[in-house]
Short mmCIF file of C-alpha atoms in Angstrom, two decimals:
data_model
loop_
_atom_site.label_atom_id
_atom_site.label_comp_id
_atom_site.label_asym_id
_atom_site.label_seq_id
_atom_site.Cartn_x
_atom_site.Cartn_y
_atom_site.Cartn_z
CA MET P 29 125.95 158.26 74.13
CA ILE P 30 126.72 160.03 70.90
CA LYS P 31 129.83 162.25 70.63
CA GLU P 32 129.79 165.56 72.33
CA GLN P 33 130.00 167.29 68.90
CA PHE P 34 126.36 165.79 68.20
CA SER P 35 124.62 165.59 71.16
CA ASN P 36 123.58 169.58 71.18
CA LEU P 37 121.70 168.81 68.12
CA LEU P 38 119.53 166.44 69.91
CA HIS P 39 118.32 169.73 72.12
CA GLY P 40 117.53 172.14 69.45
CA ASN P 41 115.78 172.68 66.32
CA TYR P 42 118.31 173.49 64.08
CA SER P 43 118.83 172.55 60.15
CA LEU P 44 122.03 170.29 59.41
CA ASP P 45 124.28 171.37 56.76
CA PRO P 46 125.84 169.28 54.53
CA LEU P 47 128.86 168.59 56.20
CA GLU P 48 126.98 167.85 59.43
CA LEU P 49 124.66 165.24 57.71
CA ALA P 50 127.73 163.32 55.66
CA ALA P 51 129.21 163.25 59.46
CA ILE P 52 126.23 161.94 61.18
CA GLN P 53 125.91 158.84 58.14
CA ARG P 54 129.56 158.01 58.78
CA GLU P 55 128.55 157.70 62.52
CA ILE P 56 125.45 155.38 61.55
CA GLU P 57 127.72 153.36 59.73
CA ALA P 58 130.56 152.97 62.08
CA GLU P 59 127.71 151.97 64.97
CA THR P 60 125.89 149.26 62.34
CA LEU P 61 129.69 147.56 61.90
CA ALA P 62 129.66 147.63 65.77
CA ILE P 63 126.72 146.08 66.43
CA ASP P 64 127.29 143.47 63.61
CA LYS P 65 130.49 142.70 65.44
CA VAL P 66 128.89 142.18 69.11
CA GLN P 67 126.23 140.17 67.24
CA SER P 68 128.91 137.92 65.91
CA ALA P 69 130.53 137.71 69.48
CA ILE P 70 127.22 136.59 70.84
CA VAL P 71 126.66 133.98 68.34
CA ASP P 72 129.95 132.52 69.02
CA LEU P 73 129.43 133.08 73.08
CA GLN P 74 126.45 130.79 72.37
CA LEU P 75 127.82 127.93 70.58
CA GLN P 76 130.71 127.93 73.65
CA LEU P 77 127.78 128.50 76.20
CA GLU P 78 126.20 125.20 74.55
CA ALA P 79 129.27 123.43 74.06
CA HIS P 80 129.76 123.99 78.14
CA GLU P 81 126.22 122.86 79.07
CA ALA P 82 126.59 119.86 77.12
CA LYS P 83 129.61 118.71 78.65
CA ARG P 84 128.42 119.92 81.99
CA GLN P 85 125.36 117.50 81.37
CA ASP P 86 127.62 114.79 80.29
CA TYR P 87 129.68 115.03 83.54
CA LYS P 88 126.35 114.95 85.57
CA THR P 89 125.53 111.62 83.44
CA LEU P 90 128.55 109.86 84.89
CA LEU P 91 127.76 111.21 88.43
CA SER P 92 123.72 109.43 87.97
CA PRO P 93 122.88 107.31 91.01
CA LEU P 94 123.35 103.94 89.35
CA ARG P 95 126.66 105.16 87.86
CA ARG P 96 127.58 106.28 91.79
CA GLY P 97 126.66 102.79 93.23
CA VAL P 98 123.74 104.91 95.17
CA VAL P 99 120.92 102.23 94.13
CA PRO P 100 122.29 99.08 95.98
CA PRO P 101 122.80 95.98 93.28
CA GLU P 102 120.35 94.06 95.51
CA ILE P 103 117.68 96.56 94.76
CA LEU P 104 118.33 97.35 91.06
CA GLY P 105 118.14 93.33 90.89
CA GLU P 106 114.75 93.19 92.26
CA VAL P 107 113.74 96.05 89.87
CA PHE P 108 114.89 94.10 87.16
CA ARG P 109 112.85 90.93 88.32
CA TYR P 110 109.72 93.04 87.72
CA ALA P 111 110.57 94.80 84.65
CA ILE P 112 111.29 92.25 82.54
CA GLU P 113 110.29 89.03 80.60
CA PRO P 114 110.75 86.11 82.82
CA VAL P 115 111.98 84.01 79.51
CA CYS P 116 114.91 85.97 78.72
CA PRO P 117 116.29 88.55 81.19
CA VAL P 118 119.73 88.56 80.21
CA ASN P 119 118.73 89.77 76.95
CA ARG P 120 116.77 92.50 78.04
CA VAL P 121 118.84 93.52 80.91
CA GLY P 122 122.43 92.17 80.50
CA LEU P 123 123.38 93.69 77.40
CA VAL P 124 122.55 97.37 78.52
CA CYS P 125 125.97 97.92 80.19
CA LYS P 126 128.98 95.82 82.16
CA SER P 127 127.27 96.87 85.55
CA TRP P 128 123.97 95.78 84.54
CA ARG P 129 124.99 92.59 83.47
CA ALA P 130 127.08 91.93 86.26
CA ILE P 131 123.67 92.22 88.99
CA ALA P 132 121.67 90.51 86.46
CA LEU P 133 124.50 87.32 86.63
CA THR P 134 124.29 87.60 90.57
CA THR P 135 121.00 88.31 91.12
CA PRO P 136 119.57 84.63 91.86
CA SER P 137 115.59 85.53 91.66
CA LEU P 138 116.29 86.43 87.80
CA TRP P 139 117.15 82.64 87.08
CA GLN P 140 114.49 80.81 88.99
CA ALA P 141 112.44 80.08 85.84
CA VAL P 142 113.65 78.68 82.52
CA VAL P 143 111.89 77.99 79.73
CA MET P 144 112.90 75.74 76.33
CA PHE P 145 110.83 76.29 73.28
CA PRO P 146 110.71 73.53 70.61
CA SER P 147 112.93 74.10 67.61
CA ASP P 148 114.61 72.02 65.12
CA ALA P 149 117.95 71.81 67.56
CA PRO P 150 117.78 69.55 70.45
CA ILE P 151 116.71 70.88 73.95
CA ASN P 152 119.67 73.05 75.20
CA VAL P 153 120.65 71.45 78.22
CA ASN P 154 123.51 73.55 78.98
CA LYS P 155 121.36 76.60 79.65
CA LEU P 156 119.28 74.58 82.18
CA GLN P 157 122.37 73.90 83.94
CA THR P 158 123.40 77.49 83.48
CA TRP P 159 120.21 79.06 84.59
CA THR P 160 119.46 76.57 87.37
CA ALA P 161 122.88 77.39 88.70
CA ARG P 162 122.65 81.14 88.64
CA ALA P 163 119.54 80.51 90.90
CA ALA P 164 121.51 79.45 93.56
CA THR P 165 119.55 77.89 96.71
CA LEU P 166 116.04 79.50 95.55
CA PRO P 167 113.19 77.50 94.38
CA LYS P 168 113.89 76.65 90.43
CA THR P 169 111.36 76.16 87.52
CA VAL P 170 112.14 74.43 84.43
CA ARG P 171 109.26 74.24 81.50
CA ILE P 172 110.17 72.40 78.25
CA VAL P 173 108.00 72.41 75.62
CA GLY P 174 109.09 69.64 73.58
CA SER P 175 106.91 70.01 70.56
CA ASN P 176 104.34 72.03 68.94
CA LYS P 177 102.50 72.24 65.84
CA ARG P 178 105.51 72.60 63.60
CA TYR P 179 108.14 70.69 65.63
CA ARG P 180 106.97 67.29 66.59
CA CYS P 181 108.82 64.20 67.80
CA LEU P 182 108.66 61.14 65.77
CA CYS P 183 110.66 59.10 68.24
CA ARG P 184 107.42 56.37 68.21
CA LYS P 185 109.13 55.35 64.68
CA SER P 186 112.28 56.02 65.14
CA GLU P 187 115.51 55.23 67.92
CA VAL P 188 115.45 56.38 71.29
CA ASP P 189 117.97 58.78 70.97
CA ASN P 190 116.27 60.80 68.66
CA CYS P 191 113.30 61.66 71.07
CA ARG P 192 112.82 65.00 72.01
CA LEU P 193 112.69 64.56 75.62
CA ALA P 194 114.33 60.97 76.32
CA PHE P 195 117.76 61.50 75.39
CA PRO P 196 121.23 61.17 77.52
CA GLU P 197 121.92 64.99 78.26
CA LEU P 198 118.38 65.69 79.86
CA ILE P 199 118.23 62.19 81.55
CA ARG P 200 121.61 63.29 83.53
CA PHE P 201 120.17 66.63 83.90
CA PHE P 202 116.66 65.38 85.67
CA SER P 203 118.97 62.56 87.64
CA ASP P 204 122.16 64.54 88.77
CA GLY P 205 121.15 67.81 88.24
CA PRO P 206 120.02 70.52 90.74
CA VAL P 207 117.09 70.30 93.16
CA LEU P 208 114.08 71.41 91.51
CA ASP P 209 110.55 72.65 92.66
CA GLN P 210 108.52 72.83 89.49
CA VAL P 211 108.77 71.07 86.44
CA SER P 212 106.56 71.40 83.42
CA LEU P 213 106.63 69.04 80.28
CA GLN P 214 104.88 69.25 77.19
CA CYS P 215 105.13 66.75 74.30
CA HIS P 216 103.19 65.67 71.09
CA THR P 217 102.26 62.17 72.66
CA HIS P 218 102.77 60.04 75.46
CA HIS P 219 105.50 57.96 74.07
CA CYS P 220 107.82 60.49 75.12
CA LEU P 221 107.10 60.60 78.53
CA VAL P 222 107.03 56.62 78.34
CA ARG P 223 110.63 56.68 77.62
CA LEU P 224 111.85 59.70 79.77
CA PHE P 225 109.89 58.03 83.01
CA GLY P 226 111.44 55.10 81.88
CA LEU P 227 114.90 55.90 82.00
CA LEU P 228 114.49 58.00 85.04
CA ARG P 229 113.23 55.05 87.24
CA SER P 230 113.84 55.72 90.81
CA ASP P 231 117.30 53.59 91.98
CA LYS P 232 116.52 52.75 95.55
CA ASP P 233 120.36 53.09 96.42
CA THR P 234 120.37 56.50 95.40
CA LEU P 235 120.06 59.20 98.33
CA SER P 236 119.36 62.40 96.31
CA ARG P 237 118.09 62.66 93.01
CA SER P 238 117.19 65.70 90.94
CA TRP P 239 114.26 64.11 90.00
CA ASP P 240 112.66 63.11 93.37
CA SER P 241 112.92 66.64 94.34
CA ILE P 242 110.42 67.94 92.09
CA ARG P 243 107.19 69.14 94.29
CA HIS P 244 105.15 70.69 91.64
CA LEU P 245 104.91 68.33 88.16
CA ALA P 246 102.82 69.55 85.04
CA LEU P 247 102.51 66.89 82.48
CA GLN P 248 100.63 67.78 79.16
CA ILE P 249 100.27 65.75 76.10
CA ASP P 250 98.43 66.85 72.69
CA SER P 251 97.73 63.60 71.40
CA TRP P 252 97.65 59.93 72.01
CA SER P 253 99.61 57.67 70.09
CA THR P 254 98.62 54.03 68.82
CA PRO P 255 97.79 51.81 70.92
CA THR P 256 95.96 53.91 73.43
CA HIS P 257 95.48 51.70 76.12
CA GLY P 258 97.56 48.59 77.93
CA LEU P 259 101.16 49.05 79.37
CA VAL P 260 101.94 51.81 76.73
CA ARG P 261 100.47 54.37 79.06
CA GLN P 262 102.14 53.55 82.23
CA PHE P 263 104.25 56.46 82.12
CA LEU P 264 101.97 57.68 85.11
CA HIS P 265 103.98 54.70 87.31
CA ASN P 266 107.29 56.36 87.42
CA LEU P 267 106.08 59.82 88.90
CA PRO P 268 108.24 61.66 91.61
CA PRO P 269 107.01 62.08 94.73
CA VAL P 270 105.03 65.33 93.97
CA SER P 271 102.99 67.36 96.27
CA SER P 272 101.17 69.21 93.47
CA LEU P 273 100.43 67.71 90.07
CA PHE P 274 98.55 68.99 86.90
CA LEU P 275 97.89 66.07 84.03
CA ASP P 276 96.57 67.95 80.65
CA THR P 277 95.26 64.90 78.38
CA PRO P 278 93.66 65.01 74.92
CA TRP P 279 90.35 62.83 74.69
CA LEU P 280 90.10 59.54 75.26
CA PRO P 281 89.41 57.62 72.04
CA ASP P 282 88.53 54.29 73.59
CA SER P 283 85.78 55.15 75.69
CA ASP P 284 84.76 51.52 75.97
CA VAL P 285 88.09 50.48 77.46
CA PRO P 286 87.67 49.41 81.13
CA SER P 287 89.13 52.25 83.46
CA GLU P 288 90.94 49.25 85.21
CA ILE P 289 93.51 48.63 82.61
CA LEU P 290 93.90 52.60 82.45
CA PRO P 291 97.06 53.92 84.12
CA ALA P 292 96.76 54.63 87.57
CA LEU P 293 98.82 57.15 89.46
CA PRO P 294 100.90 55.35 92.20
CA PRO P 295 100.44 55.89 95.88
CA LEU P 296 101.28 59.55 96.27
CA ASP P 297 100.99 60.11 99.98
CA CYS P 298 102.38 63.61 99.76
CA LEU P 299 100.17 64.68 97.14
CA THR P 300 98.01 67.95 98.43
CA SER P 301 97.10 69.55 95.01
CA LEU P 302 95.87 67.53 92.02
CA HIS P 303 94.60 68.98 88.89
CA ILE P 304 92.91 66.65 85.74
CA ALA P 305 92.38 67.85 82.71
CA GLY P 306 90.55 65.08 80.45
CA ASN P 307 87.54 62.94 79.84
CA TRP P 308 89.17 60.26 81.98
CA PRO P 309 86.34 58.15 83.61
CA ASN P 310 84.89 58.67 86.92
CA SER P 311 85.70 55.36 88.20
CA TRP P 312 89.60 55.77 87.50
CA VAL P 313 89.03 59.43 88.98
CA LEU P 314 87.83 57.89 91.98
CA ARG P 315 90.59 54.84 92.07
CA ASN P 316 93.44 57.55 91.67
CA LEU P 317 91.45 59.91 94.49
CA ARG P 318 91.69 56.95 96.98
CA SER P 319 95.60 56.40 95.92
CA CYS P 320 96.11 60.34 97.56
CA PRO P 321 94.52 60.29 101.22
CA ASN P 322 96.41 63.83 101.92
CA LEU P 323 94.70 65.79 99.31
CA GLU P 324 93.92 69.58 99.94
CA GLU P 325 92.94 70.76 96.60
CA VAL P 326 91.30 68.77 93.46
CA ILE P 327 90.52 70.32 90.23
CA LEU P 328 88.65 68.22 87.55
CA ASN P 329 88.84 70.09 84.24
CA SER P 330 86.39 68.22 81.74
CA LYS P 331 87.32 70.01 78.75
CA GLN P 332 83.97 70.32 77.70
CA SER P 333 83.61 66.65 77.29
CA GLU P 334 81.48 64.40 79.15
CA ARG P 335 82.91 61.80 81.41
CA VAL P 336 82.17 58.10 80.86
CA ASP P 337 79.44 57.03 83.63
CA ASP P 338 80.87 53.95 84.67
CA VAL P 339 80.78 54.55 88.37
CA TRP P 340 77.59 53.75 89.59
CA THR P 341 77.65 50.16 90.69
CA GLU P 342 76.25 48.79 93.82
CA GLY P 343 78.90 47.63 96.37
CA ARG P 344 81.24 50.39 95.59
CA THR P 345 83.16 51.54 98.41
CA LEU P 346 83.38 55.55 99.18
CA VAL P 347 86.60 57.51 99.15
CA SER P 348 87.79 58.94 102.21
CA LEU P 349 89.61 62.48 101.39
CA PRO P 350 89.78 63.82 105.34
CA LYS P 351 91.96 67.01 104.12
CA ILE P 352 90.39 68.27 101.07
CA GLN P 353 89.57 71.86 101.42
CA VAL P 354 88.76 72.63 97.77
CA LEU P 355 87.03 70.85 94.82
CA ARG P 356 86.43 72.23 91.39
CA PHE P 357 84.88 70.73 88.70
CA GLN P 358 85.67 73.19 85.37
CA HIS P 359 84.71 72.99 81.83
CA MET P 360 81.69 70.50 82.26
CA ALA P 361 79.74 69.44 79.56
CA THR P 362 75.84 70.90 80.12
CA HIS P 363 74.55 67.35 80.06
CA GLY P 364 77.15 65.26 81.53
CA GLU P 365 77.42 63.48 84.89
CA ASP P 366 80.82 64.59 85.91
CA ALA P 367 80.24 65.95 89.18
CA ARG P 368 78.33 62.66 90.14
CA ILE P 369 81.16 61.59 91.85
CA LEU P 370 80.19 63.97 95.05
CA GLY P 371 77.92 61.45 96.75
CA TRP P 372 80.90 59.02 96.63
CA LEU P 373 83.63 61.16 98.41
CA ARG P 374 83.61 61.67 102.41
CA MET P 375 85.06 65.21 102.65
CA PRO P 376 84.48 66.46 106.36
CA ALA P 377 86.84 69.58 106.02
CA LEU P 378 85.55 70.81 102.50
CA ARG P 379 85.09 74.31 102.28
CA ILE P 380 85.16 75.34 98.63
CA LEU P 381 83.08 73.93 95.93
CA GLU P 382 83.16 74.86 92.22
CA LEU P 383 80.31 73.46 89.52
CA SER P 384 81.63 74.98 86.14
CA TYR P 385 79.70 74.16 83.01
CA GLU P 386 80.05 75.15 79.63
CA ILE P 387 77.82 77.58 78.07
CA PRO P 388 74.95 75.57 75.97
CA HIS P 389 75.11 76.20 72.20
CA PRO P 390 72.66 78.63 71.10
CA PHE P 391 71.31 76.36 68.51
CA THR P 392 71.18 72.95 70.63
CA VAL P 393 67.75 71.72 71.58
CA GLN P 394 67.08 72.33 75.33
CA GLU P 395 65.27 70.20 77.62
CA GLU P 396 61.89 70.92 78.92
CA ASP P 397 63.03 70.55 81.98
CA PRO P 398 67.11 71.29 83.48
CA ASP P 399 66.38 69.50 86.33
CA THR P 400 65.71 66.44 84.88
CA PRO P 401 67.53 63.90 84.96
CA GLY P 402 71.16 65.03 85.87
CA LYS P 403 70.40 67.87 88.03
CA VAL P 404 67.92 66.12 90.20
CA LYS P 405 70.94 63.14 90.31
CA LEU P 406 73.36 65.97 91.49
CA TYR P 407 71.19 67.01 94.75
CA ARG P 408 70.80 63.45 95.50
CA ASP P 409 74.78 63.13 95.28
CA MET P 410 74.92 66.26 97.02
CA LEU P 411 72.56 65.11 99.62
CA ARG P 412 74.87 61.94 100.22
CA MET P 413 78.00 64.20 100.54
CA LEU P 414 76.08 66.05 103.08
CA SER P 415 75.02 63.39 105.10
CA GLY P 416 76.64 60.24 107.06
CA VAL P 417 80.04 59.71 108.55
CA ASP P 418 82.59 62.01 107.55
CA ALA P 419 80.00 64.14 105.61
CA VAL P 420 80.48 67.75 104.54
CA VAL P 421 79.58 69.95 107.39
CA ASP P 422 80.80 73.36 106.80
CA LEU P 423 80.89 74.51 103.32
CA GLN P 424 81.61 77.85 103.00
CA GLN P 425 82.06 78.94 99.31
CA LEU P 426 80.19 78.08 96.42
CA ARG P 427 80.85 78.73 92.81
CA LEU P 428 78.34 78.16 90.11
CA VAL P 429 79.35 78.80 86.53
CA HIS P 430 76.79 78.82 83.40
CA PHE P 431 74.94 76.33 85.52
CA PRO P 432 71.85 74.31 83.71
CA ILE P 433 69.20 74.28 86.36
CA THR P 434 65.82 75.75 87.16
CA ALA P 435 65.14 77.96 89.92
CA LYS P 436 63.31 75.50 92.15
CA GLY P 437 65.96 72.96 91.37
CA LEU P 438 68.41 75.83 92.72
CA LEU P 439 66.31 76.61 95.45
CA ARG P 440 66.43 72.94 96.33
CA ILE P 441 70.25 72.77 96.44
CA PHE P 442 70.82 76.02 98.28
CA GLY P 443 68.33 74.56 100.94
CA VAL P 444 70.69 71.95 101.83
CA LEU P 445 73.66 74.57 102.09
CA PRO P 446 72.80 76.71 105.13
CA SER P 447 77.10 77.24 105.99
CA LEU P 448 77.40 79.19 103.09
CA THR P 449 79.10 82.56 103.46
CA PHE P 450 80.21 82.98 99.84
CA LEU P 451 77.96 82.81 96.69
CA GLU P 452 79.16 83.13 93.16
CA LEU P 453 76.79 82.94 90.37
CA VAL P 454 77.67 83.23 86.45
CA THR P 455 74.78 83.36 84.49
CA HIS P 456 73.96 82.77 80.68
CA ILE P 457 71.52 83.49 78.10
CA GLY P 458 69.44 80.02 79.11
CA SER P 459 69.41 80.93 83.25
CA ASP P 460 66.27 80.57 85.00
CA SER P 461 65.27 84.60 85.65
CA LYS P 462 62.89 83.50 88.51
CA PHE P 463 65.45 82.54 91.28
CA PHE P 464 65.13 85.87 93.73
CA LYS P 465 61.30 85.81 92.92
CA LEU P 466 60.92 82.45 94.11
CA ALA P 467 63.40 82.93 97.04
CA ARG P 468 61.63 85.15 98.87
CA GLN P 469 58.83 82.54 99.22
CA VAL P 470 60.41 79.84 100.97
CA GLU P 471 59.47 79.23 104.43
CA ASN P 472 62.76 78.89 105.90
CA PRO P 473 65.32 81.45 105.59
CA LEU P 474 67.80 80.75 102.54
CA LEU P 475 71.21 80.93 103.10
CA PRO P 476 71.22 82.21 106.56
CA GLN P 477 75.17 82.73 106.78
CA LEU P 478 75.46 84.24 103.29
CA ARG P 479 77.99 87.18 103.49
CA TYR P 480 79.02 88.17 100.16
CA LEU P 481 77.03 87.22 97.05
CA LYS P 482 78.87 87.50 93.54
CA MET P 483 77.23 87.57 90.54
CA HIS P 484 78.10 87.94 86.54
CA ASP P 485 75.14 88.57 84.98
CA TYR P 486 76.12 90.38 81.87
CA CYS P 487 73.54 88.68 79.83
CA GLY P 488 70.74 90.39 82.15
CA VAL P 489 69.09 87.37 83.18
CA PHE P 490 68.01 88.84 86.54
CA ASP P 491 66.23 92.25 87.53
CA PRO P 492 68.30 94.11 89.95
CA ASP P 493 65.08 95.08 91.63
CA ASP P 494 64.22 91.30 92.62
CA ILE P 495 67.87 91.32 93.97
CA TYR P 496 67.18 94.20 96.29
CA GLN P 497 63.85 93.22 97.44
CA PHE P 498 65.25 89.63 98.55
CA LEU P 499 67.77 91.45 100.32
CA ARG P 500 65.37 93.86 101.73
CA GLU P 501 63.01 90.98 103.01
CA ARG P 502 66.33 89.38 104.30
CA LYS P 503 66.91 92.49 106.77
CA ALA P 504 63.12 92.98 107.45
CA THR P 505 62.58 89.43 108.56
CA ALA P 506 66.28 89.31 110.69
CA THR P 507 65.95 88.90 114.28
CA GLU P 508 68.47 88.96 116.92
CA ALA P 509 68.30 85.32 117.32
CA SER P 510 68.85 84.85 113.58
CA PRO P 511 70.56 88.46 112.26
CA ASP P 512 71.03 88.95 108.67
CA CYS P 513 74.62 88.42 107.65
CA THR P 514 74.77 89.93 104.32
CA GLU P 515 77.44 92.37 104.24
CA ARG P 516 78.90 92.72 100.07
CA LEU P 517 77.12 92.43 96.84
CA ASP P 518 79.37 92.54 93.49
CA MET P 519 77.50 92.59 90.17
CA GLY P 520 78.48 92.36 86.82
CA VAL P 521 75.89 93.86 84.35
CA ASN P 522 75.28 94.91 80.71
CA PRO P 523 74.33 98.59 81.04
CA TYR P 524 72.20 98.41 77.77
CA ASN P 525 69.90 95.74 79.29
CA ARG P 526 66.25 96.28 79.88
CA ASN P 527 66.75 95.08 83.36
CA SER P 528 69.52 97.64 84.31
CA LEU P 529 67.10 100.66 83.85
CA HIS P 530 66.63 101.10 87.23
CA LEU P 531 69.78 100.10 88.64
CA ASP P 532 70.99 102.91 89.93
CA GLU P 533 67.72 103.16 92.14
CA SER P 534 68.01 99.42 93.46
CA VAL P 535 71.78 100.28 94.48
CA ARG P 536 71.30 103.05 96.40
CA ALA P 537 68.45 101.23 98.19
CA MET P 538 70.54 98.35 99.09
CA ARG P 539 73.37 100.72 100.11
CA GLY P 540 71.10 102.42 102.69
CA MET P 541 70.58 98.81 104.25
CA GLY P 542 74.35 98.95 104.80
CA ILE P 543 75.21 96.55 102.12
CA LEU P 544 78.55 97.25 100.17
CA VAL P 545 77.54 97.40 96.51
CA ASN P 546 79.96 97.54 93.64
CA ILE P 547 78.53 97.23 90.05
CA VAL P 548 81.05 96.30 87.23
CA TYR P 549 79.47 97.24 83.44
#
């Protein structure tokens, strides 16, 4: 409130004399000074407030769940395992703070996999020993990339000690080091593996060796060193008793070399999974499959090259694989005969078969009939696979990738596979679009046990309405004795293709029949 001597002036309409005007002006100036003083105090208080709030936040930081140990170290270690890169966990976690470093160093799962990349320096065996030791009793994975385009081992032309793989420290690590679960070795030429495996030859008097403990072994060779045949390739003879083997080799330059002199796998009774990438001859493949009777999965990756057709001779015995359940042929040449070995295999337990071809080159002259001669032979080989003693009787899953065959040829193959419950088709621009139309005209029901159809038709080969009509007629002709089992359709399509114009209508119709339909564009 203003002073009492001026308060009556607020409620009256009096003219002010000069003395009153001067007094009021002095009061205004005094209040202005008071306001400035209060505002200055407010600024000071605001600064003090901000300083106290900053201190309070710092104190709260000290009481965070990580600082208070609310998150157990084992839980934080699991978070690290999912959040970091597997090749360098210490660099990502151990440099944050001492507690994180301590947790990382005492979390074995962070040290299960160690990767050694090529460089000018020798392979750091101390790092291998340190990392695997921190993994404690967990399964350990060691990957050694001995060379690449920049760093190449020249041991073929120099002393053994100069080899990037076969040197004393690494030999001792593989001989007397920890128990290893998976080992991956990549080298420039096979000569490095010849030396390494030669020095790691098993000692019959040794009860426990790191090398012999390996269960999963992957070998990748960038090129062959000359000569490329004979004893120089005998590195395969000194393999550990693994249960899983992956062998990735370059193309064999000596296609006329008899397969009998090529290196063979030793008898591996423990081997359950075999993956071979390369153009090894068919007879070599069969010879090695025969020495591994307990195989459960086989993958043959042709790497887009054709295998040597040297197996179809009279008198050759069949190869029995009583436990194999999965057989995959991958990256086959379009006109190759890689899958011809099907007729020579006895696989009563086979459940999954894959035939994967490479996409034909758009400028390659196509045969008039893709069934001739290769696919007719394939059909006959599949008949042999499905007949006789120990034949395949319950093949449930079939995957066909870029399969170069006519619709009639495809129907012929499906006609002898009534047990299929899952079928996956990956089409290409040269696929035959008449398959589903012809499938509706066959006399006997096609694939009567089929439950799941998966298609990758981004080239727009098939009309969705043809697929719908095929499935509709299956439902319409089903009986109680032979019901239609189709439950699901997954289809990848190109939305801009002309065959996709009525896609939505066909999808609604199929869903109305009780089929789960998933469309991926």
